[in-house]
XYZ file of C-alpha atoms in Angstrom:
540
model
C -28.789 23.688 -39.122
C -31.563 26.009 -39.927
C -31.716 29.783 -39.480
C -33.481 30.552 -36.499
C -35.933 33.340 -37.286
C -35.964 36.694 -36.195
C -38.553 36.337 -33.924
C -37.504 33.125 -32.361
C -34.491 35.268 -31.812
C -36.114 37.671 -29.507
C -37.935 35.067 -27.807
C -35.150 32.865 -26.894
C -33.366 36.802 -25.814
C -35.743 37.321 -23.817
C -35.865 34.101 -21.988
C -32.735 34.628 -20.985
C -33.067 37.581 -18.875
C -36.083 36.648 -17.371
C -36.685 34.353 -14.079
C -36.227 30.545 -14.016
C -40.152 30.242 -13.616
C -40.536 32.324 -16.841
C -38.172 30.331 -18.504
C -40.348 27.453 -18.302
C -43.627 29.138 -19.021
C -42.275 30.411 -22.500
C -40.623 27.099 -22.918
C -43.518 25.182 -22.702
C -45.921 28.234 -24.758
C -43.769 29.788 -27.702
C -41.401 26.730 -28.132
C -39.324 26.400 -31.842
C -38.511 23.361 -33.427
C -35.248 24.693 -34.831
C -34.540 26.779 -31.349
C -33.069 24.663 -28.105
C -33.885 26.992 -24.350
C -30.377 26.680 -22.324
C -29.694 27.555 -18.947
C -26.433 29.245 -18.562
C -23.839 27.027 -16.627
C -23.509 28.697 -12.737
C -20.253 30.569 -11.914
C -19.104 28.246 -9.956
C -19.949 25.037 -11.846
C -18.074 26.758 -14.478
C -15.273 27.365 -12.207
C -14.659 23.964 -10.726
C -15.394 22.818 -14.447
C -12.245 24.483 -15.341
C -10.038 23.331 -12.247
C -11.144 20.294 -13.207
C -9.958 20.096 -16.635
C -6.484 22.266 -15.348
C -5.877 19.352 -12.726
C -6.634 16.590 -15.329
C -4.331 18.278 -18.292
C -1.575 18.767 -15.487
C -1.357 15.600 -14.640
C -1.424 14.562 -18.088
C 1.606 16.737 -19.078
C 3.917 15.965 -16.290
C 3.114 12.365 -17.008
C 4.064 11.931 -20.675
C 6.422 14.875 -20.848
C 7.383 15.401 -17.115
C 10.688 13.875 -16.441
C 14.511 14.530 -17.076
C 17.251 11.707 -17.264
C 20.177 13.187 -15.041
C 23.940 11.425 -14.982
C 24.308 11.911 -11.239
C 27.695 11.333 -10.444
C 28.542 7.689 -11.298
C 24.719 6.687 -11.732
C 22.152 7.449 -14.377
C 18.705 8.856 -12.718
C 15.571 9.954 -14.096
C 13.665 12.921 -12.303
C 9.943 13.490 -12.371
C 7.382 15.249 -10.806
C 4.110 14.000 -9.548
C 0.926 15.098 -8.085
C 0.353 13.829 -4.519
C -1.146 14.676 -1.427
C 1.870 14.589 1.265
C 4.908 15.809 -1.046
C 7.836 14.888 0.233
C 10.845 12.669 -2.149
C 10.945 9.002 -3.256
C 14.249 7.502 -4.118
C 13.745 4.271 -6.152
C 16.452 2.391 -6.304
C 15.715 -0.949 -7.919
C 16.011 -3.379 -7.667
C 16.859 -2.983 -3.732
C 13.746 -1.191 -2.750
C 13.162 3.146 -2.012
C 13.864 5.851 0.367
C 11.375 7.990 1.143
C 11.973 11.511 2.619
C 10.095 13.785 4.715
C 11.583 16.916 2.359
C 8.452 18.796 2.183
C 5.015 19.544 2.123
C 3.433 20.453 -1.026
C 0.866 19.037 -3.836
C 3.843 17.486 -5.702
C 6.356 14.742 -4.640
C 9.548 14.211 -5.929
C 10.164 10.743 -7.461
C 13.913 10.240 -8.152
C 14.578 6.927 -10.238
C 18.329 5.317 -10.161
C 18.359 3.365 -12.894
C 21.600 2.306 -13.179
C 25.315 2.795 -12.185
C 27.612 3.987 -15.544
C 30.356 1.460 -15.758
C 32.976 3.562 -17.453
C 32.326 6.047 -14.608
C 32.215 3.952 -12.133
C 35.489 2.923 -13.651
C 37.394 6.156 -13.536
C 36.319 6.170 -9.575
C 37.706 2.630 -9.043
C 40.715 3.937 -10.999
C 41.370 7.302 -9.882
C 40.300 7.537 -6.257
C 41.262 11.108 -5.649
C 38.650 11.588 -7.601
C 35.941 10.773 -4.579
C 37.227 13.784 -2.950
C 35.800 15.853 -5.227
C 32.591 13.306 -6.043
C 30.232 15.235 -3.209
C 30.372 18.724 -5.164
C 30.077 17.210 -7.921
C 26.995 15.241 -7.210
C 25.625 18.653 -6.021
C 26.575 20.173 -9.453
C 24.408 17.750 -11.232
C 21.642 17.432 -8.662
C 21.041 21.255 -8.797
C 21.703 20.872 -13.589
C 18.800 18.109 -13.168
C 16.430 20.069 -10.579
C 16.202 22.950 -12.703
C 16.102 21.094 -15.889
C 12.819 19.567 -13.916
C 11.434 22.791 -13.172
C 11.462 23.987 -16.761
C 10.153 21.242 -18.093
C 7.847 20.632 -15.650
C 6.250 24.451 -16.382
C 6.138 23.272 -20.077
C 4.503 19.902 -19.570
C 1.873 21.231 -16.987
C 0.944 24.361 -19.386
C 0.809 22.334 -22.308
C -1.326 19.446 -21.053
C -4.102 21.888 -19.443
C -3.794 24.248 -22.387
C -4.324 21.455 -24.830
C -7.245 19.601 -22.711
C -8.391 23.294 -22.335
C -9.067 23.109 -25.901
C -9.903 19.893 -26.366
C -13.050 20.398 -24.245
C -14.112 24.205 -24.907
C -12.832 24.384 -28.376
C -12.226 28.088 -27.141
C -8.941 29.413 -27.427
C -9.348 31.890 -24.651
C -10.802 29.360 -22.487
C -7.657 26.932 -23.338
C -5.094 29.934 -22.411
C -6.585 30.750 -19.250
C -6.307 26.877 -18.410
C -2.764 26.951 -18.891
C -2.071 30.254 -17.225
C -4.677 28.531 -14.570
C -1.968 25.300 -14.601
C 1.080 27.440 -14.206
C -0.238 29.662 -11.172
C -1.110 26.324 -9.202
C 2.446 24.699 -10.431
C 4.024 27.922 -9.103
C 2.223 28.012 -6.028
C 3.039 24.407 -5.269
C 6.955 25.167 -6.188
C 6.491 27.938 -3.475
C 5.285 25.969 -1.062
C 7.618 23.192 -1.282
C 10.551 26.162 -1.148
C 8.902 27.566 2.272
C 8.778 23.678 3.623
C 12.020 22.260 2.151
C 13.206 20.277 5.171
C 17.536 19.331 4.140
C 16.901 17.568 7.390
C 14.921 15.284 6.721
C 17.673 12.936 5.213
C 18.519 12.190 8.839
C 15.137 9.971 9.203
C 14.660 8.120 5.974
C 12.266 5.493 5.568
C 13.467 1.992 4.043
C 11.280 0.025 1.989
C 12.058 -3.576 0.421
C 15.553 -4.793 0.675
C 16.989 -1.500 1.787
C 15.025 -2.845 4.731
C 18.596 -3.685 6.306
C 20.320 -0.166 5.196
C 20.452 1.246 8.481
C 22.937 -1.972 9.127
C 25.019 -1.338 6.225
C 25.045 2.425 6.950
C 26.893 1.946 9.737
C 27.092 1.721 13.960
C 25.393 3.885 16.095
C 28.803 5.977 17.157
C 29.619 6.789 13.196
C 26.063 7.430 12.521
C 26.857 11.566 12.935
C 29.539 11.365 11.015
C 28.009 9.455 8.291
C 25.105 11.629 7.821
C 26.892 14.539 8.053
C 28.656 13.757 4.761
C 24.867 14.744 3.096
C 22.339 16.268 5.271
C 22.376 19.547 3.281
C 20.604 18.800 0.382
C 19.314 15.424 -1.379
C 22.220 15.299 -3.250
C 24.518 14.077 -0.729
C 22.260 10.672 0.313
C 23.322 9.624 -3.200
C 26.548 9.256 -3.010
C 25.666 6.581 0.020
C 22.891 5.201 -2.607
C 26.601 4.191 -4.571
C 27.685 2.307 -1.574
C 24.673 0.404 -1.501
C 24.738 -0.770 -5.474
C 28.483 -1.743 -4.795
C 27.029 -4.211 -2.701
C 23.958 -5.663 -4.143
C 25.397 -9.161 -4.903
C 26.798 -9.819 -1.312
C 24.618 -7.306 1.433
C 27.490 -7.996 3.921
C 26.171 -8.702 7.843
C 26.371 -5.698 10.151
C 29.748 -5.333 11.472
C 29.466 -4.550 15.741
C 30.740 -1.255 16.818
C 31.957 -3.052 20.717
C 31.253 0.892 22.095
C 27.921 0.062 21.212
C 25.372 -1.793 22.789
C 22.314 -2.522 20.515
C 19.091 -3.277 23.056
C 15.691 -4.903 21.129
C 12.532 -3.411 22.570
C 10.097 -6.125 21.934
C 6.058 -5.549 23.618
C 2.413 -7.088 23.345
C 3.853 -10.724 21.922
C 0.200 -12.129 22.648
C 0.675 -15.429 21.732
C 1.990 -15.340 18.021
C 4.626 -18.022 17.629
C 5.393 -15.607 14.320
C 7.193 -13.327 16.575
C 9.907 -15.787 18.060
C 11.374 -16.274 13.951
C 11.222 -12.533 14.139
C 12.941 -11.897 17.228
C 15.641 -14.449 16.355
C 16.185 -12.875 12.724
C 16.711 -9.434 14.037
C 19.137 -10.385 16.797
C 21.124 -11.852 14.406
C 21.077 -9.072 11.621
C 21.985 -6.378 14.205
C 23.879 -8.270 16.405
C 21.476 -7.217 19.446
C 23.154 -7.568 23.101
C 20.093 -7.658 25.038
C 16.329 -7.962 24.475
C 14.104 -6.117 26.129
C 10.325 -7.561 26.966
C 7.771 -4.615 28.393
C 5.266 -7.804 28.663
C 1.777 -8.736 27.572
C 3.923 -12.219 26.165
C 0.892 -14.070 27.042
C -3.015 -13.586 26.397
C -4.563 -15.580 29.077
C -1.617 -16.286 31.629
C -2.665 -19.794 31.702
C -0.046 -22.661 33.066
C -1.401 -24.504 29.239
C 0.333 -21.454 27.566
C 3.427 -21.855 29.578
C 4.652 -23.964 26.746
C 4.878 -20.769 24.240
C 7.648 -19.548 26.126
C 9.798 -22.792 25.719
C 12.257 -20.468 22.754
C 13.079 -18.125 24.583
C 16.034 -19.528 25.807
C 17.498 -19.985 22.342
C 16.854 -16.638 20.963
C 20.410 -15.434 20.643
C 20.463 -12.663 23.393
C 19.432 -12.650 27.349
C 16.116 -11.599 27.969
C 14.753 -9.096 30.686
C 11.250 -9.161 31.003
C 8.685 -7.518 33.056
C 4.881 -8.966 33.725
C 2.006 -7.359 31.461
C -1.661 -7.434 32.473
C -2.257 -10.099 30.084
C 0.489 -12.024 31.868
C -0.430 -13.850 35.164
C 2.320 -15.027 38.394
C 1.916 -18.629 36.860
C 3.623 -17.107 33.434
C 6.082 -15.074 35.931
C 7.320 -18.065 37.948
C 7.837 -20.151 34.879
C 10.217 -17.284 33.295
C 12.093 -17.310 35.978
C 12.993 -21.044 35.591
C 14.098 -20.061 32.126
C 17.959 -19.810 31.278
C 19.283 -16.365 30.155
C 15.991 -14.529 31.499
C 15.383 -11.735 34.047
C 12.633 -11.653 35.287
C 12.340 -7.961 36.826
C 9.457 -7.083 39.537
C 8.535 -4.685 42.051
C 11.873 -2.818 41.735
C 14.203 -5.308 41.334
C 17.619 -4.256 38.852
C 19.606 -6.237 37.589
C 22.832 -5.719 34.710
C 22.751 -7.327 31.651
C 24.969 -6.492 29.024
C 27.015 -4.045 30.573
C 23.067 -2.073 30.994
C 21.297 -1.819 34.471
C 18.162 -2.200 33.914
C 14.938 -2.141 36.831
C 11.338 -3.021 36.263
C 7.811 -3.367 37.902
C 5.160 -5.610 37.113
C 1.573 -4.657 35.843
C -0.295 -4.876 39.024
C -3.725 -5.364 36.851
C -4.371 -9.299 35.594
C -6.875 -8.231 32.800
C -7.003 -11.803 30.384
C -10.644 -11.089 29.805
C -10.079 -7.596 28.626
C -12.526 -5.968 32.002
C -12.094 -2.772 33.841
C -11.656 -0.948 37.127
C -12.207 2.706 37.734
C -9.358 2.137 40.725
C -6.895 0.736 37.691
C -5.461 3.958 36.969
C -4.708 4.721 40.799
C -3.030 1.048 41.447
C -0.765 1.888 37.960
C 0.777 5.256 39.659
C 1.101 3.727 42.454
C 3.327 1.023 41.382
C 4.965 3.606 39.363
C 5.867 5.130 42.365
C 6.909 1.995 43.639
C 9.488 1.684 41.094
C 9.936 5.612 41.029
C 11.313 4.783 45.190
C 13.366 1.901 43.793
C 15.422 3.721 41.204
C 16.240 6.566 43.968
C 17.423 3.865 46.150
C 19.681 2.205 43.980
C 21.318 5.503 42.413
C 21.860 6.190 46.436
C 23.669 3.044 46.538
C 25.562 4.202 43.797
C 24.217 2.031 41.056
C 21.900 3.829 39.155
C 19.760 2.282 36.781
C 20.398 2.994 33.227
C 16.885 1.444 31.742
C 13.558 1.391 33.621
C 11.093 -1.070 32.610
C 7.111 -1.026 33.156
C 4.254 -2.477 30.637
C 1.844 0.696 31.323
C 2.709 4.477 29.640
C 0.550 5.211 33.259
C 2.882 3.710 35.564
C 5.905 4.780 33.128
C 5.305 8.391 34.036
C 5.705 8.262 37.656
C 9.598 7.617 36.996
C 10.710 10.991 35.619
C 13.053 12.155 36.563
C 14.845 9.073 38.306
C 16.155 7.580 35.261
C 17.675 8.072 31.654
C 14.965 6.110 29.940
C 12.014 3.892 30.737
C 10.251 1.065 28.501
C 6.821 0.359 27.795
C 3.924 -0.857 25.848
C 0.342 -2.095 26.159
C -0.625 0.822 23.425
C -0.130 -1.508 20.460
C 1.640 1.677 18.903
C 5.175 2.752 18.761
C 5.959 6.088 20.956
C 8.881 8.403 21.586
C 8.675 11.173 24.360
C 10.849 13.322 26.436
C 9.033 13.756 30.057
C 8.848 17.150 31.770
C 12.167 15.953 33.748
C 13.863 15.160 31.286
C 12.957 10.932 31.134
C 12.579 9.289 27.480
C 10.076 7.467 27.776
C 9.348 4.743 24.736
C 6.594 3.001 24.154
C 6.571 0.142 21.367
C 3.870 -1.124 19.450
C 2.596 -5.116 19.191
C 5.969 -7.362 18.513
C 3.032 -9.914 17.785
C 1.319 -7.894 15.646
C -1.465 -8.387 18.411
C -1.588 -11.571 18.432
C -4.892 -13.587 17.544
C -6.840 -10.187 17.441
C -5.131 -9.203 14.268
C -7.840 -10.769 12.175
C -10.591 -8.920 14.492
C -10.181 -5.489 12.234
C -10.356 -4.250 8.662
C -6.975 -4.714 8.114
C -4.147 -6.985 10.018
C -2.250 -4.749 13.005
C 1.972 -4.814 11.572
C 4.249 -6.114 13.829
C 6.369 -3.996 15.072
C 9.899 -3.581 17.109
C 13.161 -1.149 18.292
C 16.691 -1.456 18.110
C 18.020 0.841 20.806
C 21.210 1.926 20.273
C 23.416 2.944 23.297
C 26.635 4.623 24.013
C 28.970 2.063 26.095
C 30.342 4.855 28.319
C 27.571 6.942 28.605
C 24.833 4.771 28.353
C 23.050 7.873 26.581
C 20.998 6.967 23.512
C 22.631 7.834 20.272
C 20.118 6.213 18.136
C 17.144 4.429 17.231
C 15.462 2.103 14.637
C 11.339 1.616 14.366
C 10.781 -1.763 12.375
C 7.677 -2.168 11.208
C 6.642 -5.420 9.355
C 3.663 -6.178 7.654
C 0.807 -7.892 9.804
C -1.073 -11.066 8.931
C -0.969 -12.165 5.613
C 1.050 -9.627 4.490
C 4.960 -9.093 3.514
C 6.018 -5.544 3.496
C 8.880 -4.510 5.930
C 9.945 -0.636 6.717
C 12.798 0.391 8.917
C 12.944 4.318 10.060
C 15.858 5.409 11.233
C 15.985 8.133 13.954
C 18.695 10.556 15.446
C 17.750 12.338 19.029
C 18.215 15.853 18.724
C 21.507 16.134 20.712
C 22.918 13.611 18.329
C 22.521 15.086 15.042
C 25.142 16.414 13.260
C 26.154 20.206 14.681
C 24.361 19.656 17.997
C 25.840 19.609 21.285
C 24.770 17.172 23.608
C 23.200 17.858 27.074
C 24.937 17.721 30.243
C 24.011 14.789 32.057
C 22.151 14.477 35.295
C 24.095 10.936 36.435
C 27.146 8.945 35.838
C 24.938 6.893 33.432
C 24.009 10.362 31.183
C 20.552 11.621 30.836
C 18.069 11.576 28.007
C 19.133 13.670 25.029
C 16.345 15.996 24.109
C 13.873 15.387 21.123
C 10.598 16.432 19.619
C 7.620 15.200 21.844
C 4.870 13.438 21.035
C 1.548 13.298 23.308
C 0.377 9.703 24.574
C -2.786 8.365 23.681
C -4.879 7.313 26.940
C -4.304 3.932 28.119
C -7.313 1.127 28.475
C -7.808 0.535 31.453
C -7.804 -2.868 33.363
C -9.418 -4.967 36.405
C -8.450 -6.167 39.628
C -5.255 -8.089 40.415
C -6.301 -11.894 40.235
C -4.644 -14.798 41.015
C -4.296 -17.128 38.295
């Protein structure tokens, strides 16, 4: 390049420190073929420049360097960090599916990779098994080795890919070192954050993905659940040793063995018409070996006598069926369910036991096929709620009280607390779980028929979706529950979230009960959304 003369020199110096409107006057006047007029960069584009190239040589590092093979116990894992938005921990264990965990909330998740089980260790177990006494501390021992292995070479990897990008794109040295001092500030902020979240917990609600679909079966029944999870709800460490159980039975998944103090009720909602749902139904019943199935209506979409027809499996399902009208459901679909064997057909009060459950119900008093409204529909829902609310205070001063309330709208749902343990519902197309002023659970469960025909009317198809309820024998209090999620049209994923109510995890106490059936054991609320509302009773 050639030397730019003095006096170009003092130009192009002088440009500098004068205003943007002299910058172009000079530039266009006393320009120098050898001499090029820059702006200077703006703080802040210089500042999000370097965050940028931090983020990028971060990500870089932990992906080609970031990761630590751990022997965990009788298994071989590898450990990595990775940048993400939620946090919280994967478990990958292949080829059965993952686990994912709620464990914190930071820009970094924790991907933990089984890769494979170490026969000779596995060996000395099989051989030696006084040695599983002593497997939990020592699956903590090398959990906490392989953490803080991670955490070193996490620091390197992250300081070394920004650093090295750093310089890569300033070709400044002091610019490359504050990108990796940059790099290890934001690593150690996200460490911190993850340490002020950390949620041992959250091992009690794991999500299932793939085959590990079924692993709340395998896990065990709803009365050893505690006791199961107690055995590793400190600290991650503790869910693997289950993770072994599960490998030791890849080739054969064995079928869920009944606990007969349990009874296992499937909340089923919003069918609308998809024959899908009845393969569904039937598969679940048989993998969880349900007792009772529990229908909180919408079955049809029109109530029409030609849809009658769609009902015709019902009987062969594998479990009774109590079922209460939705406001997609007419009298016509009503009358013909109660000419089908092994159904109960609950309205306007009426209880009935099934499977060692009493459960009562009340029909939607709306008929809404053609999807209208009624400013009085909200008025005519609490007021069959109370109808129902009068019905379950009758019966309990009989001396039968009702163990499971059943109504298709959240609305008319509400009017019951306080006269019963739980209550059932739908018509939100969303699953729900809340604890009522008076103490009534009220659940709400999303579309069983992923809903319906209007699953191609969105973006994306709606997931079908359905509870097992798990329920003390003696107490009839809730111990337990699964949310089943499957993916909607078109589509094959499958999730299963297991969930504990807060007087049933492990170190609580549970609540005293308000009846000889027990009352709803407390949990986290969750505000429902407002319902749609619907038109007139019609006759069909």
């Amino acid at each position: 390049m050639a030397r730019v003369p003095a006096a170009a020199r003092k130009i192009l110096s002088a440009v500098r420190k004068a205003p943007h409107a002299l910058t172009r006057q000079y530039a266009g006047r006393r320009s120098h073929p050898s001499v090029e007029l820059v702006h200077p960069a703006h703080p802040w584009t210089r500042a999000l420049g370097l965050v940028a190239v931090v983020l990028l040589g971060a990500w870089l590092g932990l992906l080609i360097v970031g990761n630590v093979r751990v022997p965990v116990g009788p298994m071989n894992t590898t450990m990595t960090l990775r940048p993400s938005l939620t946090g919280g921990t994967k478990i990958n264990v292949s080829p059965l599916g993952a686990l994912e965990l709620d464990s914190h909330h930071a820009p970094v998740r924790l991907d933990v990779n089984v890769d494979q089980l170490d026969p000779e260790r596995s060996q000395a177990l099989v051989d030696h098994p006084e040695r599983l006494s002593g497997l939990q501390d020592e699956v903590a021992s090398d959990v906490e080795h392989g953490t803080l292995d991670l955490a070193v070479r996490s620091c390197v990897a992250v300081v070394a890919g920004a650093t090295a990008l750093g310089l890569a794109v300033y070709r400044r040295p002091r610019r490359a070192l504050a990108a990796g001092g940059l790099a290890l500030t934001l690593l150690a902020a996200s460490g911190g954050t993850a340490y002020a979240t950390w949620n041992p917990e959250s091992v009690l609600e794991p999500k299932f993905s793939g085959l590990l679909s079924s692993a709340p079966s395998l896990v065990g029944n709803a009365r050893s659940i505690v006791t199961e999870f107690d055995v590793y709800q400190k600290e991650l460490a503790r869910l693997v040793t289950n993770v072994t159980k599960l490998y030791d039975v890849t080739s054969t998944l064995p079928a869920y063995q009944p606990d007969p103090t349990t009874i296992r009720v499937l909340h089923v909602s919003d069918i609308h018409l998809n024959p899908a749902s009845w393969k569904i139904i039937a598969s679940l019943v048989e993998q969880y070996r349900v007792n009772v199935i529990v229908d909180s209506g919408d079955t049809m979409d029109h109530g029409t006598a030609a849809e009658n027809g769609f009902l015709d499996p019902i009987p062969d399902l594998g479990a009774p069926y109590v079922w209460v009208r939705g406001n997609h459901d007419s009298l016509t679909t009503q009358r013909y369910m109660e000419g089908l064997k092994r159904v109960h057909v609950l309205d306007d009060g009426k209880a009935e036991t099934v499977a060692g459950l009493r459960f009562a119900g009340m029909g939607d008093p709306q008929f809404t096929p053609d999807r209208s409204t009624n400013p009085g529909t909200d008025a005519s829902e609490e007021a069959a709620g109370a109808r129902l609310a009068a019905a379950l205070r009758a019966q309990r001063a009989a001396g039968t009280p009702v163990d499971i309330a059943i109504a298709h709208e959240p609305s008319a749902a509400r009017e019951v607390d306080g006269e019963v343990p739980m209550i059932l519902s739908g018509h939100l197309h969303h699953q729900e779980m809340e604890v009522l002023k008076k103490g009534t659970r009220l659940r709400v469960e999303g579309s069983t028929g992923g809903s319906g025909l209007r699953a191609v009317e969105g973006k994306y198809p709606d997931p079908i979706e359905a509870s097992i309820l798990y329920l003390d024998r003696d107490t009839r209090r809730l111990q337990a529950w699964d949310e089943i999620r499957l993916g909607g049209l078109g589509l094959t994923t499958a999730e299963v979230s297991r969930h504990l109510p807060q007087d049933n995890q492990p170190g609580a106490t549970p609540s005293p009960t308000t009846s000889s059936t027990g009352s709803p054991s407390a949990s986290p609320t969750t505000s429902a959304s407002a319902s749609p509302q619907a038109s007139p009773t019609g006759s069909p």
